[in-house]
Coordinates of C-alpha atoms and ligand atoms in Angstrom, one line a residue:
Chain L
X915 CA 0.0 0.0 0.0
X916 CA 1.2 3.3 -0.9
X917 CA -0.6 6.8 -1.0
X918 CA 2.0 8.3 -3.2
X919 CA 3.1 12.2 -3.1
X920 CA 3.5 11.8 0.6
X921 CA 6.7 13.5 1.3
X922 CA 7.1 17.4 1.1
X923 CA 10.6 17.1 -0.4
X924 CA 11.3 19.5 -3.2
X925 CA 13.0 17.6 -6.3
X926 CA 15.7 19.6 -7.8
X927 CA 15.2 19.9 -11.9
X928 CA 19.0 21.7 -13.0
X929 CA 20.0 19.2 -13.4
X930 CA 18.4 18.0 -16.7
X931 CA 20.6 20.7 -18.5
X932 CA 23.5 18.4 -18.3
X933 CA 21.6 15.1 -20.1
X934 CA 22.5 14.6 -24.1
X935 CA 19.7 16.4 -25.3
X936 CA 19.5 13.7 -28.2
X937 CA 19.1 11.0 -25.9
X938 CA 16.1 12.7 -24.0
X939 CA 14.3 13.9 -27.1
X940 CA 14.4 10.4 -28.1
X941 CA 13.5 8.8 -24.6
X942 CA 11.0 11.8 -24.1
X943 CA 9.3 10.7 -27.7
X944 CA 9.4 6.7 -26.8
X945 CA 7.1 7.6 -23.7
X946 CA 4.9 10.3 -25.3
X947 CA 4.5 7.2 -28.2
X948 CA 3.2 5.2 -24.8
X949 CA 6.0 2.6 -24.8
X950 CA 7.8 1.3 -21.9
X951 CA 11.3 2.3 -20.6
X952 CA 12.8 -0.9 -19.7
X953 CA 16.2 -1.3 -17.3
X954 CA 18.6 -1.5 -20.8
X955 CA 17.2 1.8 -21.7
X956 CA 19.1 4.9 -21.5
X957 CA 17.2 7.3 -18.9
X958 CA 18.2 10.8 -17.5
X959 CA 19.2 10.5 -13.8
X960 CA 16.2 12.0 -12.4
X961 CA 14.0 9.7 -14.1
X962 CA 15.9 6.5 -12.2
X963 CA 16.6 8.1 -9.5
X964 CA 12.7 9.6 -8.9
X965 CA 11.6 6.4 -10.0
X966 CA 14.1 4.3 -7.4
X967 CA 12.1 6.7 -4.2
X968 CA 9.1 5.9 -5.4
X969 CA 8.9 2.3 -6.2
X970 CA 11.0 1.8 -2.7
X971 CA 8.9 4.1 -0.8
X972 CA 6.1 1.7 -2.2
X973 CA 7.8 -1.4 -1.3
X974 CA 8.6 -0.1 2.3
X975 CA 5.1 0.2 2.7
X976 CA 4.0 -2.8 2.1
X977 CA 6.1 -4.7 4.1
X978 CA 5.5 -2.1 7.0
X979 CA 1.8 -2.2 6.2
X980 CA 1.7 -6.0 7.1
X981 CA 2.3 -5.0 11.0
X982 CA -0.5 -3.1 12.2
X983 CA -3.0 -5.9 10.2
X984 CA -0.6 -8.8 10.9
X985 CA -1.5 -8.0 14.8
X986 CA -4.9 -9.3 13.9
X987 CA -4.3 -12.9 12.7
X988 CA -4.5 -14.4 16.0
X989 CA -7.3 -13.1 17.6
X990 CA -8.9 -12.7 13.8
X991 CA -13.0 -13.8 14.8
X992 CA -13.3 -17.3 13.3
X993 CA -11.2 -19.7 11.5
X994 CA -12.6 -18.0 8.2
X995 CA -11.8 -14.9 8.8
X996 CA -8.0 -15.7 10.4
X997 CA -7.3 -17.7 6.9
X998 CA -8.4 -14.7 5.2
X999 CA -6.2 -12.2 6.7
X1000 CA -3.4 -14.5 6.8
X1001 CA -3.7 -14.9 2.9
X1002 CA -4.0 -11.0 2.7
X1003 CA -1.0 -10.3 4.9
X1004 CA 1.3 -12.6 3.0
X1005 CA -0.4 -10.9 -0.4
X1006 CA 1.5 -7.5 0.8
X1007 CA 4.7 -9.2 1.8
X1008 CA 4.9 -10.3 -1.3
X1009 CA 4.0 -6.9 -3.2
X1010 CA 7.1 -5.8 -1.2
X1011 CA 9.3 -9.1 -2.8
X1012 CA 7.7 -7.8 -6.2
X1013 CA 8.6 -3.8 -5.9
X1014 CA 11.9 -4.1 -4.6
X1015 CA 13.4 -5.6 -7.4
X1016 CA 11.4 -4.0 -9.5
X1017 CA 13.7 -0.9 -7.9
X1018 CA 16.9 -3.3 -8.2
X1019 CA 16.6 -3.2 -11.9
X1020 CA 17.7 0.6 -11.3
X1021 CA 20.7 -0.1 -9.5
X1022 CA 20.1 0.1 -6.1
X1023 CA 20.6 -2.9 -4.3
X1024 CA 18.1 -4.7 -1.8
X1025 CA 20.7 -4.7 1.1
X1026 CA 21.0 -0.3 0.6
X1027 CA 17.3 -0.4 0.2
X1028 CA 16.4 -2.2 3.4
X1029 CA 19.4 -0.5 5.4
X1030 CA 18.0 2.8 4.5
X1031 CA 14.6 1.8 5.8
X1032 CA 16.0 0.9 9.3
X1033 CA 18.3 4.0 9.6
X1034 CA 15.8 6.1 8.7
X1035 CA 16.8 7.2 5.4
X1036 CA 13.9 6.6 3.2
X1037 CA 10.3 6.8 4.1
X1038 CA 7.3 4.6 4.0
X1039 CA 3.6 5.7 3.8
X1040 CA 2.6 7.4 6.8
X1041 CA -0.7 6.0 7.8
X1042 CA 1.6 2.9 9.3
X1043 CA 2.5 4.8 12.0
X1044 CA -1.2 4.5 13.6
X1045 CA -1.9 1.4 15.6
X1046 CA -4.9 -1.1 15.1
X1047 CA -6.6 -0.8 18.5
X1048 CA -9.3 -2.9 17.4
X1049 CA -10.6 -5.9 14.9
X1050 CA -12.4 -3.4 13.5
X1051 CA -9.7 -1.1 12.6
X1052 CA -7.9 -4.3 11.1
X1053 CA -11.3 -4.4 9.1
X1054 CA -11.2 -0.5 8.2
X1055 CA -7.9 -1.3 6.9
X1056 CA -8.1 -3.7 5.0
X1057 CA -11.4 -2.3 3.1
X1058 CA -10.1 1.3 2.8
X1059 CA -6.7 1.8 3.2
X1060 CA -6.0 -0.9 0.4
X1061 CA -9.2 1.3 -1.0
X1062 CA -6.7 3.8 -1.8
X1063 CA -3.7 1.7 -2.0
X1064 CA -5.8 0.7 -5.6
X1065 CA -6.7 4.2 -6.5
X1066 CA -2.8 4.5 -6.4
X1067 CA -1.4 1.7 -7.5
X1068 CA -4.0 1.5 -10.7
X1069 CA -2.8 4.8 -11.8
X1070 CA 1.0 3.9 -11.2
X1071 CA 0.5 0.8 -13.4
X1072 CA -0.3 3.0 -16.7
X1073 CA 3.1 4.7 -15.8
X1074 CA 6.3 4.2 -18.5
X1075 CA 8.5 2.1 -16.6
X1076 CA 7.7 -1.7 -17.6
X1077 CA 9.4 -3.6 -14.6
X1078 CA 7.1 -1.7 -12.0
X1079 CA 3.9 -1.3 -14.4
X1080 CA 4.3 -5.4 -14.9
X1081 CA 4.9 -5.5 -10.7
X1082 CA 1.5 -3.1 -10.4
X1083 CA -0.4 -5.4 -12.4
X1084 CA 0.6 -8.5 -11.0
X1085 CA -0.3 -6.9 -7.1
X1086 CA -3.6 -4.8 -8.6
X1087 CA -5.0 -8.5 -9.5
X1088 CA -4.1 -9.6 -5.8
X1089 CA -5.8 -6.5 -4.6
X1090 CA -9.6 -6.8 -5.3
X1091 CA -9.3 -9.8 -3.1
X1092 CA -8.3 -7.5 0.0
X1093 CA -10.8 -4.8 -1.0
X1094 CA -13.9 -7.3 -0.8
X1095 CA -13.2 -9.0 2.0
X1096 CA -12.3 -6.0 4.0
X1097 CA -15.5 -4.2 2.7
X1098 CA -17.3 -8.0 4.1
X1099 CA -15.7 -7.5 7.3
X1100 CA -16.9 -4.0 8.0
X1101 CA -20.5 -5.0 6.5
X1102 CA -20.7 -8.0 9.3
X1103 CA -19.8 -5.3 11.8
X1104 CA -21.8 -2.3 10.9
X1105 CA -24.8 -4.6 10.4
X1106 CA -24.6 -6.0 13.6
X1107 CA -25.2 -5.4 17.3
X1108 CA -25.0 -2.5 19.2
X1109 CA -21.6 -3.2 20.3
X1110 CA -20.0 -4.3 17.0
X1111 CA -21.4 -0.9 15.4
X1112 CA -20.1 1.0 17.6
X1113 CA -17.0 -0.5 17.4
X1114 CA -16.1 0.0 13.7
X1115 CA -17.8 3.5 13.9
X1116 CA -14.4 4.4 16.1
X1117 CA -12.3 2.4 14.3
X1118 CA -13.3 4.7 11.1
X1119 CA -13.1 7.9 13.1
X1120 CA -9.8 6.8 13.9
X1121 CA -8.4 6.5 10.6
X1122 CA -10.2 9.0 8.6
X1123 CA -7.8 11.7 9.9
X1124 CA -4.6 9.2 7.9
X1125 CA -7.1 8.3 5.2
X1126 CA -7.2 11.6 4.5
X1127 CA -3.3 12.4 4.5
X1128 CA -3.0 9.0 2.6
X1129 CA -2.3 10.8 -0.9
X1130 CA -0.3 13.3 0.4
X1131 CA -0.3 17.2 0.6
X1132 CA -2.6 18.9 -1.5
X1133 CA -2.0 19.9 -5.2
X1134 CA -1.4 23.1 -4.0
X1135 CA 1.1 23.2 -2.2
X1136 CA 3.1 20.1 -3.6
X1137 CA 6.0 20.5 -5.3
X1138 CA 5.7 20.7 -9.2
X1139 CA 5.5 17.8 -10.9
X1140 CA 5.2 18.5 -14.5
X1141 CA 8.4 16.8 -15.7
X1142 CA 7.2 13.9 -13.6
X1143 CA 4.2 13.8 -15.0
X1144 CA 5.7 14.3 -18.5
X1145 CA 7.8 11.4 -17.9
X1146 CA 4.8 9.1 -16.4
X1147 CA 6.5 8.6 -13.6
X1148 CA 3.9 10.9 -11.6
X1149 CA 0.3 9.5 -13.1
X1150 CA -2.1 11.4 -10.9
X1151 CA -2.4 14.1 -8.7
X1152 CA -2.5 14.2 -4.7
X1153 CA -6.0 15.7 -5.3
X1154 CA -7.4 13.9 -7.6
X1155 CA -6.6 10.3 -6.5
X1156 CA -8.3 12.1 -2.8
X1157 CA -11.3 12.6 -5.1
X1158 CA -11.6 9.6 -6.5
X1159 CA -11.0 8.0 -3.3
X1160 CA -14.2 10.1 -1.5
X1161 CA -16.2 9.1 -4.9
X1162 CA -15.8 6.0 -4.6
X1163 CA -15.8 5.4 -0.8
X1164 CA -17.9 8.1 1.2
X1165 CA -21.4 6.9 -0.2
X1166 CA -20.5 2.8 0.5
X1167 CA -19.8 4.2 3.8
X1168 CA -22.6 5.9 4.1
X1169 CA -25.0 3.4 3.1
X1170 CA -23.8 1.1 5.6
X1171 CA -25.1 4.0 8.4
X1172 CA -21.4 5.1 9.3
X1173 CA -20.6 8.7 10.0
X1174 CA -17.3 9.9 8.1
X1175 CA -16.0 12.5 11.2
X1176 CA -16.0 15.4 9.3
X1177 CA -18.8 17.7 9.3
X1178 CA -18.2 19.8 5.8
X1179 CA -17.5 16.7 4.3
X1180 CA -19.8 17.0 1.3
X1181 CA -20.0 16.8 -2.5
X1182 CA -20.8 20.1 -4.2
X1183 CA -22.6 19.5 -7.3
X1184 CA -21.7 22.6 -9.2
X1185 CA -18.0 21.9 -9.3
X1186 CA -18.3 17.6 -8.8
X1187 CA -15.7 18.1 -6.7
X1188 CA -15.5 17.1 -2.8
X1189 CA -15.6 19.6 0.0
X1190 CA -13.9 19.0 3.2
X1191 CA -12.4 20.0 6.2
X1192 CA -8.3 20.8 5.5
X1193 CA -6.6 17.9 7.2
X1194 CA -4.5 18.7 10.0
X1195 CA -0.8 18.7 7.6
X1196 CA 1.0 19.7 10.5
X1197 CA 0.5 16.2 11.8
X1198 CA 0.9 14.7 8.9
X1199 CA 4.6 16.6 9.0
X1200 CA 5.3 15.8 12.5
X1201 CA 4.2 12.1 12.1
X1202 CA 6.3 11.3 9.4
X1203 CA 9.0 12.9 10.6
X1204 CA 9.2 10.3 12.9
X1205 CA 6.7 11.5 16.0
X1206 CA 3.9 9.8 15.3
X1207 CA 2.3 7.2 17.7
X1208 CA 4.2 3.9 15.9
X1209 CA 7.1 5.2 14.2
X1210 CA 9.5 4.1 16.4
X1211 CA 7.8 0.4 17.2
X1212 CA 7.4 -0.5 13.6
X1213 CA 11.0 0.3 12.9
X1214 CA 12.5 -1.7 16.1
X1215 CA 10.2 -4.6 14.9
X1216 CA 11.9 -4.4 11.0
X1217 CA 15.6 -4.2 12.7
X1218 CA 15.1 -7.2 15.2
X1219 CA 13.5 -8.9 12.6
X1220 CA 17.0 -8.1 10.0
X1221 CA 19.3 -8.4 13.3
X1222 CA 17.8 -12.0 14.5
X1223 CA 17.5 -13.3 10.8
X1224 CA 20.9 -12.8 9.8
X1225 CA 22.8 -15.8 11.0
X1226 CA 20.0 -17.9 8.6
X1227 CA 21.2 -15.7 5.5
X1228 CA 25.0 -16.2 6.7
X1229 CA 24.6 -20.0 7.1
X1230 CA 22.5 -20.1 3.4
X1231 CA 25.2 -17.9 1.9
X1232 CA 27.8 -19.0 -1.1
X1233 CA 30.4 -16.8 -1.0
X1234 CA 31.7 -16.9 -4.5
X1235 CA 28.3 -16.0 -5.5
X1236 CA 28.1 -13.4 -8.1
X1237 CA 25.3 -10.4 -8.1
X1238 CA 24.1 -9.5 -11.0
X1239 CA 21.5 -7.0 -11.4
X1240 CA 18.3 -8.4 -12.0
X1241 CA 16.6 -8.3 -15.7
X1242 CA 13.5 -6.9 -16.3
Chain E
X366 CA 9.1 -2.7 24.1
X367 CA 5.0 -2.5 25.5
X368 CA 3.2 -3.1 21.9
X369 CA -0.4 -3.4 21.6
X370 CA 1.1 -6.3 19.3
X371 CA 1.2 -9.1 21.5
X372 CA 3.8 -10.8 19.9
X373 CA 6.4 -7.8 19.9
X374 CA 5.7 -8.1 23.3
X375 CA 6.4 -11.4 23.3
X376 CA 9.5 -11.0 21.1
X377 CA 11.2 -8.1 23.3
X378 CA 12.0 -6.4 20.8
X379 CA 14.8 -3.8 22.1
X380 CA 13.9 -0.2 20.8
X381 CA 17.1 1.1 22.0
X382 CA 18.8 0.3 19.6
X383 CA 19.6 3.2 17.6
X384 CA 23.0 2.7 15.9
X385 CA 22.8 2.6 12.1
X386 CA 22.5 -0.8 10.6
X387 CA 25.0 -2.0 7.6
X388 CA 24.5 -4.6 6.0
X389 CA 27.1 -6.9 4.1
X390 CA 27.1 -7.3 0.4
X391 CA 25.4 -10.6 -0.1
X392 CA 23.3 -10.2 2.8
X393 CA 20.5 -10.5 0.3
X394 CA 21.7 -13.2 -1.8
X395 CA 21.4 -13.6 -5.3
X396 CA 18.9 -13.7 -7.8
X397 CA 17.6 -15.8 -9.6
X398 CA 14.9 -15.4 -12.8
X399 CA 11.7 -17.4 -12.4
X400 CA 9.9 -18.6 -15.5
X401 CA 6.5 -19.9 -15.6
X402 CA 3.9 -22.1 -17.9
X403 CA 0.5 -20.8 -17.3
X404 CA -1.3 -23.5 -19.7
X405 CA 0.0 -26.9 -20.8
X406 CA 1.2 -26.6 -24.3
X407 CA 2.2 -22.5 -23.8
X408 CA 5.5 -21.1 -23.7
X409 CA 7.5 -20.4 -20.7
X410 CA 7.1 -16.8 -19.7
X411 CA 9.4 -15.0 -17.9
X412 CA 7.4 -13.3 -14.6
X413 CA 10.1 -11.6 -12.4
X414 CA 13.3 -12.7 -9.5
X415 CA 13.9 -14.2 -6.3
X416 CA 16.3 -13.8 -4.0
X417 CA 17.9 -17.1 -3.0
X418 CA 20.9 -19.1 -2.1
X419 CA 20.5 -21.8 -4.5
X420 CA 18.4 -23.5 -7.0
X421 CA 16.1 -25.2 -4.9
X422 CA 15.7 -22.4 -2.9
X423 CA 14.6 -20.2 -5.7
X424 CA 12.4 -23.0 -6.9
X425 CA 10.8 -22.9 -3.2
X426 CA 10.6 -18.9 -3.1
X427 CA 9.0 -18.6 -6.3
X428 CA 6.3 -21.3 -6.4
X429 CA 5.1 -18.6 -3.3
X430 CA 5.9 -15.8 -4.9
X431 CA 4.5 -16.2 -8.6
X432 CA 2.3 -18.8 -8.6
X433 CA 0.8 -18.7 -4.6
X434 CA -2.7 -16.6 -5.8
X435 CA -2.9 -18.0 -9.8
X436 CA -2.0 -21.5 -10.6
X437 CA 0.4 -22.6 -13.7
X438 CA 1.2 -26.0 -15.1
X439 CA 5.1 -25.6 -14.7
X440 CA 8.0 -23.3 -13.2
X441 CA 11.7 -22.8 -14.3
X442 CA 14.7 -21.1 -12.3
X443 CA 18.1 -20.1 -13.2
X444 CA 20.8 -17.5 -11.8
X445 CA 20.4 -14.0 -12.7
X446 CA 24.6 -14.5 -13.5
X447 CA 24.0 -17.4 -16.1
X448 CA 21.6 -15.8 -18.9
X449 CA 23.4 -13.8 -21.8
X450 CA 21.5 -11.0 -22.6
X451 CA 22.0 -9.3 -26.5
X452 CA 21.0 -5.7 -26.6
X453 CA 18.1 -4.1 -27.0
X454 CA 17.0 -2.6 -30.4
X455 CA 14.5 0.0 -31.1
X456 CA 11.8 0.1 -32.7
X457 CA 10.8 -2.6 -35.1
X458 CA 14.7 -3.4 -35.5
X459 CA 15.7 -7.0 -35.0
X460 CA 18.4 -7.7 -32.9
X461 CA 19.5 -11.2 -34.9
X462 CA 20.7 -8.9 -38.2
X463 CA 23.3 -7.3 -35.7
X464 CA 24.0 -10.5 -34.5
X465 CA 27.0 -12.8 -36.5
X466 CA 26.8 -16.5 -37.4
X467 CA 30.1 -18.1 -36.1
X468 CA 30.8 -21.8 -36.3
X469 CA 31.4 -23.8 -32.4
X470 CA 34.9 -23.2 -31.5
X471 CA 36.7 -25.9 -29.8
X472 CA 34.4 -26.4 -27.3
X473 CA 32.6 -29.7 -26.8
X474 CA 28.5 -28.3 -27.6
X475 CA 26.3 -27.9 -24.5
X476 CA 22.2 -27.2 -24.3
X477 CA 21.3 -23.4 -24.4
X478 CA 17.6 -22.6 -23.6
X479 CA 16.6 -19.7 -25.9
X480 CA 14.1 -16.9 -25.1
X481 CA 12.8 -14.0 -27.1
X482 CA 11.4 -10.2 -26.0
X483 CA 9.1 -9.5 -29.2
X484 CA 7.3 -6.3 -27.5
X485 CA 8.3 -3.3 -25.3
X486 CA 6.7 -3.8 -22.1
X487 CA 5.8 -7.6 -22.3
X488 CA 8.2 -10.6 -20.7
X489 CA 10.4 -12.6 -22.6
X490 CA 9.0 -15.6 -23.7
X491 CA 10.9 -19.3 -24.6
X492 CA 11.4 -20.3 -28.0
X493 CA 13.6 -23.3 -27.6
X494 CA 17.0 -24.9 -27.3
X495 CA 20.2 -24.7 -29.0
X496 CA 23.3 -26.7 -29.2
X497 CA 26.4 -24.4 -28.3
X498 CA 30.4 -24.1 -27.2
X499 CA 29.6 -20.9 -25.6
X500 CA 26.4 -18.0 -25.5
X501 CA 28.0 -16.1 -27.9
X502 CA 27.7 -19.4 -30.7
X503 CA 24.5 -20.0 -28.9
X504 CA 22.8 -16.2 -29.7
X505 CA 24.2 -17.3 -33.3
X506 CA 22.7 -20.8 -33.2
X507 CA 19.2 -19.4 -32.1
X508 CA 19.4 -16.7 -35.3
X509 CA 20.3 -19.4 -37.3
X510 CA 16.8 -21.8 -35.9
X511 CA 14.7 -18.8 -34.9
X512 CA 14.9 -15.7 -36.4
X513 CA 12.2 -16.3 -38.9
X514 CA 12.2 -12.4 -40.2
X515 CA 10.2 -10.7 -37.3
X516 CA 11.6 -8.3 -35.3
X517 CA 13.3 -9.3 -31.6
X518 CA 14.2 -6.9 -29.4
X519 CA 16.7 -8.5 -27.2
X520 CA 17.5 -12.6 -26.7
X521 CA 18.3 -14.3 -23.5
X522 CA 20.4 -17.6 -23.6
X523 CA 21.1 -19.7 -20.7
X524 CA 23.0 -23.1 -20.6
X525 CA 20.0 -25.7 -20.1
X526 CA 22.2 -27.1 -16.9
X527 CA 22.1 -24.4 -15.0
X528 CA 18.5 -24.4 -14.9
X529 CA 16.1 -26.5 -12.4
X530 CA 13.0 -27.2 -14.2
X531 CA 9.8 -28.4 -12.7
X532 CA 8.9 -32.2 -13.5
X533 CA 5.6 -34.1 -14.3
X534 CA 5.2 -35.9 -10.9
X535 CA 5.8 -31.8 -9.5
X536 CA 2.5 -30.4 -10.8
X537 CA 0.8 -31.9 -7.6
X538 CA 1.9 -28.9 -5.6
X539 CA -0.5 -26.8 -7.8
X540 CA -3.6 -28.7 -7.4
X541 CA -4.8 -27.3 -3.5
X542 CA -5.5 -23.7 -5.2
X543 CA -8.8 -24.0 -6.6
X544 CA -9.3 -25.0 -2.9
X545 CA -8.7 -21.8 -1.4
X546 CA -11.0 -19.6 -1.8
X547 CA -10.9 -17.5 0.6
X548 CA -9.0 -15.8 -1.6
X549 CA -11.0 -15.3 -4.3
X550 CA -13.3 -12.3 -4.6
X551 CA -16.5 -14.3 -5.6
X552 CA -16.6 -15.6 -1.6
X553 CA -17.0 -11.9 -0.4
X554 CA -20.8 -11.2 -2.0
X555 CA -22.1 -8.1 -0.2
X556 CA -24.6 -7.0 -2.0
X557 CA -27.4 -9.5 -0.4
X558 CA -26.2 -8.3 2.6
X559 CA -26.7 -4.8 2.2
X560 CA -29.6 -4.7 0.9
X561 CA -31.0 -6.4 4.2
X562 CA -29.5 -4.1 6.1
X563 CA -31.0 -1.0 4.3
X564 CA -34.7 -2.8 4.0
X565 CA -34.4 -3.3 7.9
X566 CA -33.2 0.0 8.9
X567 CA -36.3 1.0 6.9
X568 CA -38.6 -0.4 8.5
X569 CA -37.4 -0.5 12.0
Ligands
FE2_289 FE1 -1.1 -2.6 0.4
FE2_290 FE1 -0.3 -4.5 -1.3
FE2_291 FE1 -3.6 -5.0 -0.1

């Protein structure tokens, strides 16, 4: 899962000026043509290395985003449901296994990648850093955070480089799985009793708040993007994947006799476009810069899980092994 | 560390730990490129890596990776390291006229498995063996058998040894998946359900 355009850093674009402007015309005209860029392809620097943040910020996330849902499989209600979260959580492992070497084929290697996930360096998506207090917040996760993982990743997958569009595909299929069995799991609850209502109804007041921050800042105050967008490497913007997210969402939450916790939530029908409440960006700042409520826990877990795992790699290991980076 | 995950509890995980993790070249093995048959009769297709120590690993790590949620009839591996790659043309060029015929040098001949990348964006599919003294007489043996005039963007070889194919007998482990459907989409139906809901809310 992945909201995309979640990070305020500025990319710097002076450096194009020093690309063979041959070479870019003629990658520049294979994308506008709708082709794929594949890893044998020339491609200016800020293409790979935009494309490198991205696709690992993506793979991060998934394999943080198992945590908080992964919590659940034990006390999961039922055998059913337990197999079914269990299926879904490996699902997202795997996306990770798929979108990392998707980013290999770029040149950086999975031992950098994962090192600058522990230290720090690079970041994951920040609605990971909230905990599940409940089943139902498992539930509210798995129906509308992977929601807008799939508003994401479905644009990402028309994008121009083939490794990671063939990854998207491959994890969009898995997707619609996690989508309607969350959206069964909330139904059970919000149909329920008194108790279970009640119970998912502050589950999704709890993650409205990082639903909302899920596709980042808005358009208006992001960085700008057109090269990226030029490049299909950006495929949407913040705003309107949030759009198509409230389209799509608000009135199957509705129906269901939910409240979504923001009062001037509401479409306006002369512009089509969603009205809400500004979310609280601060937080969204403050939180993934590290402060936010699970930061620091789901990091510890990734390191003791590298730390205690790596006497299996040594023992596995052949040291006149040769890597190569991978092929497409 | 407290976690309202009981198992990190369990684990005692140590969040003290602040110093900055390196990790050793290798730490993540190699790679190796997984292949896959999705129908009997079809070509082999290629579908992505793994990381593992060996073949049988690989073989182990992809049957869960590529073929966990859609079943296939078969499943190849081999080292990232052991497939030649040719370059990759533009366009509607084909590779094979920039590639020479040379006769086997030497060499006692060895099986090359051959595969071909016909469209930007698609996987490289197999298109059959060779018999070669090195890649380089291989990528000319497979112009010479399968270059049939249509462009090829780029050719892989890879010395049919180095490979750990799947076997008859090995199909068995793909015959559970139709079982499993709790993973399919069709077991989730909500409509019946919501429609309940709303006729009850209705009325009550
Ligand atoms: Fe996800
Ligand atoms: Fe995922
Ligand atoms: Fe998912």
């Amino acid at each position: 899962m992945y909201g995309g355009g979640n990070t305020f850093e500025a990319t710097k674009f002076d450096n194009l000026a020093e690309e063979d402007p041959i070479k870019l015309d003629e990658f520049e005209a294979r994308i506008a043509r709708g082709e794929k860029i594949e890893p044998m392809d020339w491609m200016p620097a800020l293409y790979r290395k935009q494309l490198i943040r991205m696709i690992e910020q993506h793979a991060h996330s998934e394999i943080i985003g198992a945590l908080p849902e992964g919590t659940w499989i034990t006390r999961a209600p039922g055998f059913k449901r337990k197999l079914a979260l269990m299926a879904k959580v490996q699902d997202e492992v795997g996306h990770a296994q798929l979108l990392y070497s998707a980013a290999e084929t770029l040149g950086k290697s999975r031992e950098q990648m994962m090192q600058d996930l522990i230290n720090g360096k690079s970041k994951y998506s920040n609605i990971f850093n909230y905990p599940a207090f409940t089943w139902a917040d498992s539930a509210i996760i798995s129906w509308l955070v992977d929601a807008g993982a799939i508003v994401n990743q479905l644009a990402n997958s028309k994008g121009s480089y083939g490794p990671y569009c063939r990854a998207l595909e491959r994890i969009c299929a898995e997707e619609s799985f996690h989508l309607k069995y969350g959206h069964h799991a909330v139904i059970h609850l919000a149909t329920g009793s008194k108790i279970q209502k009640d119970m998912v109804q502050d589950a999704l007041n709890r993650w409205w708040p990082p639903m909302m921050h899920f596709f980042g800042p808005p358009d208006r105050v992001s960085v700008h993007t057109e090269v990226l967008t030029k490049w299909k490497v950006k495929m949407a913007s913040n705003d309107e994947m949030r759009q198509q997210f409230l389209d799509m969402y608000v009135p199957k939450i509705w129906e269901l006799g939910l409240k979504v916790p923001d009062p001037n939530l509401r479409k306006n029908e002369e512009t089509r476009q969603w009205e809400y409440t500004e979310p609280d960006w601060e937080e969204f700042k403050r939180v993934i810069n590290g402060d936010g409520p699970c930061n620091k826990e789901r990091l510890a877990v990734r390191r003791t899980a590298e730390e205690r795992g790596r006497w299996v790699r040594q023992a596995i290991l052949v040291p006149k092994a040769k890597y190569v980076t991978p092929l497409a | 560390m407290k976690s309202l995950d009981p198992r990190i509890t369990r684990w005692q995980v140590d969040e003290s730990n602040r110093e900055s993790l390196e990790k050793e070249h290798l730490d993540q093995l190699v790679t190796y490129e997984v292949f896959l048959q999705m129908k009997e009769g079809k070509a082999y297709e290629h579908v992505g890596i793994v990381h593992a120590s060996d073949l049988d690993m690989a073989f182990l790590f992809a049957k869960e990776q590529y073929s966990r949620r859609y079943t296939c009839t078969g499943m190849w591996v081999v080292a990232t390291e052991m497939v030649t790659v040719t370059e990759f043309t533009d366009l509607e060029e084909n590779v094979y006229d920039s590639i020479s015929t040379m006769a086997a040098e030497g060499n006692e001949l060895q099986s090359y498995e051959v595969f071909h990348l016909t469209k930007r964006g698609k996987q490289h599919k197999h298109v059959g063996q060779v018999k070669a003294a090195s890649p380089e007489h291989a990528q000319s043996e497979a112009k010479k058998h399968f270059d049939d005039g249509r462009p090829v963007l780029n050719v892989w070889v890879a010395p049919s040894n180095e490979f750990l194919f799947s076997k008859e007998e090995d199909k068995v482990i793909w015959s559970t998946l139709h079982e499993k459907t709790h993973r399919d989409v069709i077991s989730y139906k909500a409509a019946d359900k919501i429609k309940a809901f709303k006729e009850r809310s209705q009325h009550g």
